[in-house]
CSV table of C-alpha atoms in Angstrom, one decimal:
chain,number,residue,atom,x,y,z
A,1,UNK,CA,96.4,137.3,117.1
A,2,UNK,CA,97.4,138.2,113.5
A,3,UNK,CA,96.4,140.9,112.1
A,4,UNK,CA,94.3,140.9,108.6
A,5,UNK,CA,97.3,142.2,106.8
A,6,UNK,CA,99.1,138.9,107.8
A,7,UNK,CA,96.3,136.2,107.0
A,8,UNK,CA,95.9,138.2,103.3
A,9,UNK,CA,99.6,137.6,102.8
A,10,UNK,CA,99.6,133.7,104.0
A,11,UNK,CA,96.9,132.6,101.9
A,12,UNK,CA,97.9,134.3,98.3
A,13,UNK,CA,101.6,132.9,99.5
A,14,UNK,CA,99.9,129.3,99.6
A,15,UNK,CA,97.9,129.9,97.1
A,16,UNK,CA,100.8,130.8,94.7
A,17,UNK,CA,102.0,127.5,96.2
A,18,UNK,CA,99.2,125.6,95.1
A,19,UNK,CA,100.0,126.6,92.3
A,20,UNK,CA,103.1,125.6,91.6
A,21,UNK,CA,102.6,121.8,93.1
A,22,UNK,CA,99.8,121.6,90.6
A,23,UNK,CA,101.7,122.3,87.6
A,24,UNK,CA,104.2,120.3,88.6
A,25,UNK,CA,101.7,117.2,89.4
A,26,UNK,CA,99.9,117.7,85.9
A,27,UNK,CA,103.4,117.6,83.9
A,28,UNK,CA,104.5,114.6,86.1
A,29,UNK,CA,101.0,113.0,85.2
A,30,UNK,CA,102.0,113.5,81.1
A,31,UNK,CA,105.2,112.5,81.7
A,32,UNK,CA,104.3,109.0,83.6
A,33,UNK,CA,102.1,108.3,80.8
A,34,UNK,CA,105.2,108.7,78.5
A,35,UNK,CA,107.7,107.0,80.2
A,36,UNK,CA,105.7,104.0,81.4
A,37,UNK,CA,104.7,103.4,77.4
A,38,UNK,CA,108.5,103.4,76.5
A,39,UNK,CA,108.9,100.3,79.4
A,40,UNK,CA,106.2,98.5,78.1
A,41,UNK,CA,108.2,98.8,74.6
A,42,UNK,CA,111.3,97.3,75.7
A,43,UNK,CA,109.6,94.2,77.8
A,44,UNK,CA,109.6,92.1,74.9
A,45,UNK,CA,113.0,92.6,73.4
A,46,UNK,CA,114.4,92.0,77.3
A,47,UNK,CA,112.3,88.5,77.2
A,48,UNK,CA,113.6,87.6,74.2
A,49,UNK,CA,116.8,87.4,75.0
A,50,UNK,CA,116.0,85.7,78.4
A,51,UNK,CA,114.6,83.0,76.3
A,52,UNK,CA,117.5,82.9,74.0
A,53,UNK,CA,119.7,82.2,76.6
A,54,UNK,CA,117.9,79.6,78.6
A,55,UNK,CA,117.7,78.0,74.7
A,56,UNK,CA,121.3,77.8,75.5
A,57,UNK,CA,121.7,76.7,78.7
A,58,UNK,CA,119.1,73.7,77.5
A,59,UNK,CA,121.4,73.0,75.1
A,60,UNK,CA,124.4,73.1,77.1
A,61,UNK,CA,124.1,72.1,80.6
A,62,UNK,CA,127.6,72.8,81.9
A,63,UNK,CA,128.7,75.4,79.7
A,64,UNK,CA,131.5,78.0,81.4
A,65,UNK,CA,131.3,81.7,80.7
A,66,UNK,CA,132.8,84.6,82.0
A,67,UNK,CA,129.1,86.0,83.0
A,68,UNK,CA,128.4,83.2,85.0
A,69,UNK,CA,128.7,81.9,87.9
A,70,UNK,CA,130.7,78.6,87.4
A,71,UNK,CA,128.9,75.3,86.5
A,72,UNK,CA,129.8,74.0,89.6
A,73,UNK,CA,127.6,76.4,91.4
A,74,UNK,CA,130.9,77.6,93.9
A,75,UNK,CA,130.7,81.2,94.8
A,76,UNK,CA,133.4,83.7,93.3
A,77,UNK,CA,135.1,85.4,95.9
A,78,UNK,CA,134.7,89.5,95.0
A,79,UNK,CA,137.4,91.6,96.6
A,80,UNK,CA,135.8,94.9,94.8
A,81,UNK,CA,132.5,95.5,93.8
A,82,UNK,CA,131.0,98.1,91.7
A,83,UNK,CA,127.7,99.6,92.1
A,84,UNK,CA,125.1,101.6,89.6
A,85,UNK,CA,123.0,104.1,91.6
A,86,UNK,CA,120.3,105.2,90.0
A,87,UNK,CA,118.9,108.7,91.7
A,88,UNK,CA,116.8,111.5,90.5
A,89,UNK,CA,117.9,115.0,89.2
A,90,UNK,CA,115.9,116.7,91.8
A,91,UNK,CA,113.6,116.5,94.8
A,92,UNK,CA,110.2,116.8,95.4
A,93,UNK,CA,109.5,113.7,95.1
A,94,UNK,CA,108.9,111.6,98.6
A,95,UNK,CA,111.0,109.9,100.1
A,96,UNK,CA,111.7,108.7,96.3
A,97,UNK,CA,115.6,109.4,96.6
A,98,UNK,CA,116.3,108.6,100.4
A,99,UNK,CA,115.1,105.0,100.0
A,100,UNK,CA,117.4,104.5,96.7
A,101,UNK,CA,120.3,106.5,99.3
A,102,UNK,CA,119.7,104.1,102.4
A,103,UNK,CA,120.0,100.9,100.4
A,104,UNK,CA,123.6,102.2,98.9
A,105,UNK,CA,124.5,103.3,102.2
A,106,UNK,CA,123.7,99.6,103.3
A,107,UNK,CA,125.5,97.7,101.0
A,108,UNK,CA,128.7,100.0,101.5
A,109,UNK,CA,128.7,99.4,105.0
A,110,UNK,CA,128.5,95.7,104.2
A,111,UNK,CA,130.9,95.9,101.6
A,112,UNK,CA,133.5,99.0,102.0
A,113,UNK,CA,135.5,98.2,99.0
A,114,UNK,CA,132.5,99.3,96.5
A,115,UNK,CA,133.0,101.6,93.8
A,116,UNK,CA,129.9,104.0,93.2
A,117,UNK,CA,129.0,104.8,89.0
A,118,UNK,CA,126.3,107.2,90.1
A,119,UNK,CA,123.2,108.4,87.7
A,120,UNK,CA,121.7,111.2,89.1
A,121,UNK,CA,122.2,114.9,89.9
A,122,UNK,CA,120.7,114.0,93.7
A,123,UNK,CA,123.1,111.2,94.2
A,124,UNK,CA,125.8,112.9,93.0
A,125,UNK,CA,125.5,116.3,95.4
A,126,UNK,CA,124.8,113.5,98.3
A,127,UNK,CA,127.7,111.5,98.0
A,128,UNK,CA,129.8,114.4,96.9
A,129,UNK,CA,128.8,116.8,100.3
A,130,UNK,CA,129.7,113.6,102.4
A,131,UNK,CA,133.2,113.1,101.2
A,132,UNK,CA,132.1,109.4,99.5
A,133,UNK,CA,134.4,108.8,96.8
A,134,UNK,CA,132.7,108.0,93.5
A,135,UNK,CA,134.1,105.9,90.7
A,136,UNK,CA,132.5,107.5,88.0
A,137,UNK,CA,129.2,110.0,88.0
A,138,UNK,CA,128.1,109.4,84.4
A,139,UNK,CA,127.2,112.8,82.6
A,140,UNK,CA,123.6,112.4,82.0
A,141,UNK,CA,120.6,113.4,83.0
A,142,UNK,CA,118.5,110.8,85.2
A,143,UNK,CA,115.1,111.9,82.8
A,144,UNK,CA,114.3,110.8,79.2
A,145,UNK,CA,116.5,107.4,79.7
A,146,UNK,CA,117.4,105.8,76.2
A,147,UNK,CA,118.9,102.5,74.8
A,148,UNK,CA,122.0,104.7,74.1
A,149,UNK,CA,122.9,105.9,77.0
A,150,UNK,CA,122.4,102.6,78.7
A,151,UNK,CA,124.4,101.5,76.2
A,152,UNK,CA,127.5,103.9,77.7
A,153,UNK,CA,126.8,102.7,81.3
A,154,UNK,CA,126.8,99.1,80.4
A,155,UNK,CA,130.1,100.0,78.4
A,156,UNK,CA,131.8,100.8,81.3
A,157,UNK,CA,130.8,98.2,83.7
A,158,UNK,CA,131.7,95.8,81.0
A,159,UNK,CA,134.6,96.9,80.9
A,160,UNK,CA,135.4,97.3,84.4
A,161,UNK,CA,134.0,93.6,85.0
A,162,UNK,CA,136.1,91.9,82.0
A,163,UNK,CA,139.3,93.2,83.1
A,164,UNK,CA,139.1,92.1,86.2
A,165,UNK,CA,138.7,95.3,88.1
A,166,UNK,CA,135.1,94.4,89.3
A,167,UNK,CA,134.3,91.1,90.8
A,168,UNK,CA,130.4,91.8,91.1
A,169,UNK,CA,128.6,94.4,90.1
A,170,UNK,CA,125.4,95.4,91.5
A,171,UNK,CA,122.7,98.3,90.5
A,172,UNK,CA,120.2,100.0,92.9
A,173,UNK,CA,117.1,101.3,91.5
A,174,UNK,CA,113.5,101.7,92.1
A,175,UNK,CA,111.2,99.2,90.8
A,176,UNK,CA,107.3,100.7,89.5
A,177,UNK,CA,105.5,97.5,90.5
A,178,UNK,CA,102.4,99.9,90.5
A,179,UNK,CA,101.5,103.5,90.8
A,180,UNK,CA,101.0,102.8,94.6
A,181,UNK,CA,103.8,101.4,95.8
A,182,UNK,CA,107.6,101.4,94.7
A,183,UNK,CA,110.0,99.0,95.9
A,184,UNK,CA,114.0,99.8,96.2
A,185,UNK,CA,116.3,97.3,94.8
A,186,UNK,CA,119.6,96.1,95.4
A,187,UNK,CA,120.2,93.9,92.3
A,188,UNK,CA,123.2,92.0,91.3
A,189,UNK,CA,124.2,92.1,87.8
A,190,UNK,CA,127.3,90.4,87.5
A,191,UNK,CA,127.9,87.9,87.3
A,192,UNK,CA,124.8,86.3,86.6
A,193,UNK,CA,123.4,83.0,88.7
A,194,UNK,CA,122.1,80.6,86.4
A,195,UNK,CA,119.2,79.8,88.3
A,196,UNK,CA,118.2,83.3,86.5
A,197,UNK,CA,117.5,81.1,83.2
A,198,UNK,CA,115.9,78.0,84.4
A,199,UNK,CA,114.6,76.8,81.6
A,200,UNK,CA,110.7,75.5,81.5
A,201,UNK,CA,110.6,71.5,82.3
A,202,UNK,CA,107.8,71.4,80.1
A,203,UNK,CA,109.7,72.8,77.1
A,204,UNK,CA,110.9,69.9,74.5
A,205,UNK,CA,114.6,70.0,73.8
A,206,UNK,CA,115.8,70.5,70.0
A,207,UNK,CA,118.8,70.2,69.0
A,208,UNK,CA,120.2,73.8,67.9
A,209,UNK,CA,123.3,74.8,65.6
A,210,UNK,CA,124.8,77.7,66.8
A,211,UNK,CA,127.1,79.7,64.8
A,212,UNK,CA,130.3,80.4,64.4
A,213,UNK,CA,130.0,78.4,68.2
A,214,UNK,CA,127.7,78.6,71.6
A,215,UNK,CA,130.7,80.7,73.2
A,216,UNK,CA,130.8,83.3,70.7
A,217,UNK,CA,127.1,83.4,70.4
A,218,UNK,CA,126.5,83.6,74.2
A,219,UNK,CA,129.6,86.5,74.5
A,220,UNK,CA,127.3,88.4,72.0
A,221,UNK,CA,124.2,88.1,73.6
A,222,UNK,CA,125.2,88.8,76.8
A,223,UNK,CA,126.4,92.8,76.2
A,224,UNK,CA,123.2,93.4,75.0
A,225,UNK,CA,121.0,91.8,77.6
A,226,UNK,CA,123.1,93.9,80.2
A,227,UNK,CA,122.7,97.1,78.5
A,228,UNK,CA,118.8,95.8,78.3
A,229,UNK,CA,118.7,95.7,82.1
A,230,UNK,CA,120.3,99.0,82.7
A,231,UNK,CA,118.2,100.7,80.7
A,232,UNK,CA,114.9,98.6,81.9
A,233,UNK,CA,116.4,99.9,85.5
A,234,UNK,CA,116.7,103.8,84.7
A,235,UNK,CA,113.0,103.6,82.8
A,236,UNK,CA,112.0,101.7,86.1
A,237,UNK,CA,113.6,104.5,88.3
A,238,UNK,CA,112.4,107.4,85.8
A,239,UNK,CA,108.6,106.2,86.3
A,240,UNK,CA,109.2,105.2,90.3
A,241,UNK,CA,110.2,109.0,90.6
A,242,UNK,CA,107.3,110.6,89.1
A,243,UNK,CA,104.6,108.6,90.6
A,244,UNK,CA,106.6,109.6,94.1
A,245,UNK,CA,106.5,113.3,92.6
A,246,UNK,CA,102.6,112.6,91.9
A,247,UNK,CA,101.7,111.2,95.1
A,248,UNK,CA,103.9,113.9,97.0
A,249,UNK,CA,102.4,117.0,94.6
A,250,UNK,CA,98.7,115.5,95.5
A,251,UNK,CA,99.8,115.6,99.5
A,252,UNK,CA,100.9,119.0,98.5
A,253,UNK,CA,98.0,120.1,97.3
A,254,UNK,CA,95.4,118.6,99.7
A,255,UNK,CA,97.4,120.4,102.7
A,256,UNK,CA,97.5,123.4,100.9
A,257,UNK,CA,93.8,123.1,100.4
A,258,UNK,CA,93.3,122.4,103.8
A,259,UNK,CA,95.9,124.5,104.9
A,260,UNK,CA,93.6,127.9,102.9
A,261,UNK,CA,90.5,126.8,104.6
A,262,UNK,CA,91.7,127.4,108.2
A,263,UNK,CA,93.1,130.4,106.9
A,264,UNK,CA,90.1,131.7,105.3
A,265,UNK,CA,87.7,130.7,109.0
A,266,UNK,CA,90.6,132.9,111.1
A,267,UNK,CA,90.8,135.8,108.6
A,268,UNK,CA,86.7,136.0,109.1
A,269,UNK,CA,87.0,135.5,112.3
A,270,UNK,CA,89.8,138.2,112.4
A,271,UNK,CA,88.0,140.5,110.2
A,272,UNK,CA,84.6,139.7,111.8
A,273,UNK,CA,86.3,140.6,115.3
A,274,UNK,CA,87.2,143.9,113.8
A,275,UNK,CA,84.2,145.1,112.6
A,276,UNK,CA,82.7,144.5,116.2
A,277,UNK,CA,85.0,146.0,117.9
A,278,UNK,CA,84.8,149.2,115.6
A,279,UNK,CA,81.1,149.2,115.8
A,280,UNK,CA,81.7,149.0,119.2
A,281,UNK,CA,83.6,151.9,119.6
A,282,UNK,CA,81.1,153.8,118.0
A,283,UNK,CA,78.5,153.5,119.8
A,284,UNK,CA,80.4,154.1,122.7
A,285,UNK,CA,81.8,157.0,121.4
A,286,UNK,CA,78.0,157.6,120.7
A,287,UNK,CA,77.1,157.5,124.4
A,288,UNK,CA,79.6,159.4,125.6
A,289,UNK,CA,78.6,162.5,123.3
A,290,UNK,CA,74.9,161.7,124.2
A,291,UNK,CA,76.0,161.9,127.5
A,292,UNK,CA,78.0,165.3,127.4
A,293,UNK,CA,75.1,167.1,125.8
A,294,UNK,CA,72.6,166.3,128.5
């Protein structure tokens, strides 16, 4: 049995506990808010360009590009491939990171040749510890995602991808579909299928004038609608991780709830033994004296 000393020390160490997994859901909660507002900002620029391109590919049925698969709808064979994880900073947060791990763990063991451009403090110490080689672990924290640090990924993976040194390249991120439920994605960025831009049947074709030509235009677009998706991807991820933290700081704190309440039944139950027993004791002690004086 512990003694009263014990219990006392237990429940003010889970109730400092509580403590902390409180803070730390309220601060996720105003941070969600935040991030989740910043997504819904970028949505329309992102569709924009999706519709600026399928304008294109309605005007040009059978146009080549270097983002593209060909016309022709043949596979590219990919010797290497290159893939953007996107992990958290930290953890206490669910299984938040492990899923994001598991699915690059997956598509290495299906594809060996992969070189890993890792966001993330978590993904970095993880593939780091287990000897994984990583192409590039971009400086930068995986909170507060802007267009301008997207903009440095999608730099590199360009770059990678247009001389050659990348035949596909794929990202792996969480996707907030609600605050419920988050879903892990494997995603291939390059090069794009063109089934991704279908256009609407029930659009009308017009004839458009691109300038100075559809190739140059469609080069120019392209850049920017990668460095859209990365960046849609990390705000994804960011908001993914703190409704994990959120559900995993409410679990946190209904245990520890939970957790005080048993601890506060045995430490009456502990105490209330105590007293019974001393009060016992007493009046045997009682007796006894009683006892000796007749």
């Amino acid at each position: 049995m512990n003694s009263i000393k014990d219990i006392k020390n237990r429940i003010n160490s889970v109730s400092d506990t509580r403590k902390i997994t409180n803070a730390m859901y309220l601060i996720a909660s105003t941070k969600v808010r935040k991030a989740k507002a910043e997504l819904d900002k970028t949505r329309p620029y992102f569709l924009a360009l999706q519709q600026e391109i399928k304008r294109i590919f309605r005007t040009v049925n059978d146009l080549d590009n270097k983002y593209f698969y060909p016309a022709d709808g043949k596979l590219l064979l990919a010797k290497t491939y290159g893939c953007l994880v996107i992990t958290a900073d930290k953890g206490l947060a669910g299984a938040y990171n492990q899923n994001v791990i598991k699915q690059t763990m997956d598509l290495l063991n299906d594809h060996p040749n992969t070189k890993l451009f890792v966001v993330g403090e978590y993904g970095r110490q993880y593939f780091e510890k287990r000897n994984i080689s990583i192409e590039q672990s971009f400086d930068l924290t995986a909170q507060n995602p802007t267009m301008y640090r997207a903009r440095e990924i999608s730099n590199r993976l360009l770059d990678g991808f247009e001389k050659g040194e990348l035949g596909k390249i794929f990202v792996v991120y969480t996707d907030a579909r609600n605050s419920q439920v988050e879903e892990v994605k494997t995603t291939r960025l390059l090069p794009f299928h063109r089934g991704n831009f279908v256009s609407d049947p029930t659009v009308i074709n017009l004839d458009f004038e691109f300038s100075p030509s559809i190739e140059e235009v469609l080069d120019s677009i392209m850049p920017n609608y990668v460095a859209g998706f990365i960046y849609s991807a990390l705000v994804d991820s960011y908001c993914s991780e703190l409704d994990s933290r959120l559900n995993a700081m409410n679990n946190a704190n209904t245990n520890a709830q939970e957790l005080l309440a048993a601890l506060s039944l045995e430490f009456n139950r502990v105490r209330q033994a105590a007293i019974t027993q001393e009060i016992t004791e007493i009046c045997a002690g009682s007796k006894a004296k009683h006892g000796k004086e007749n």
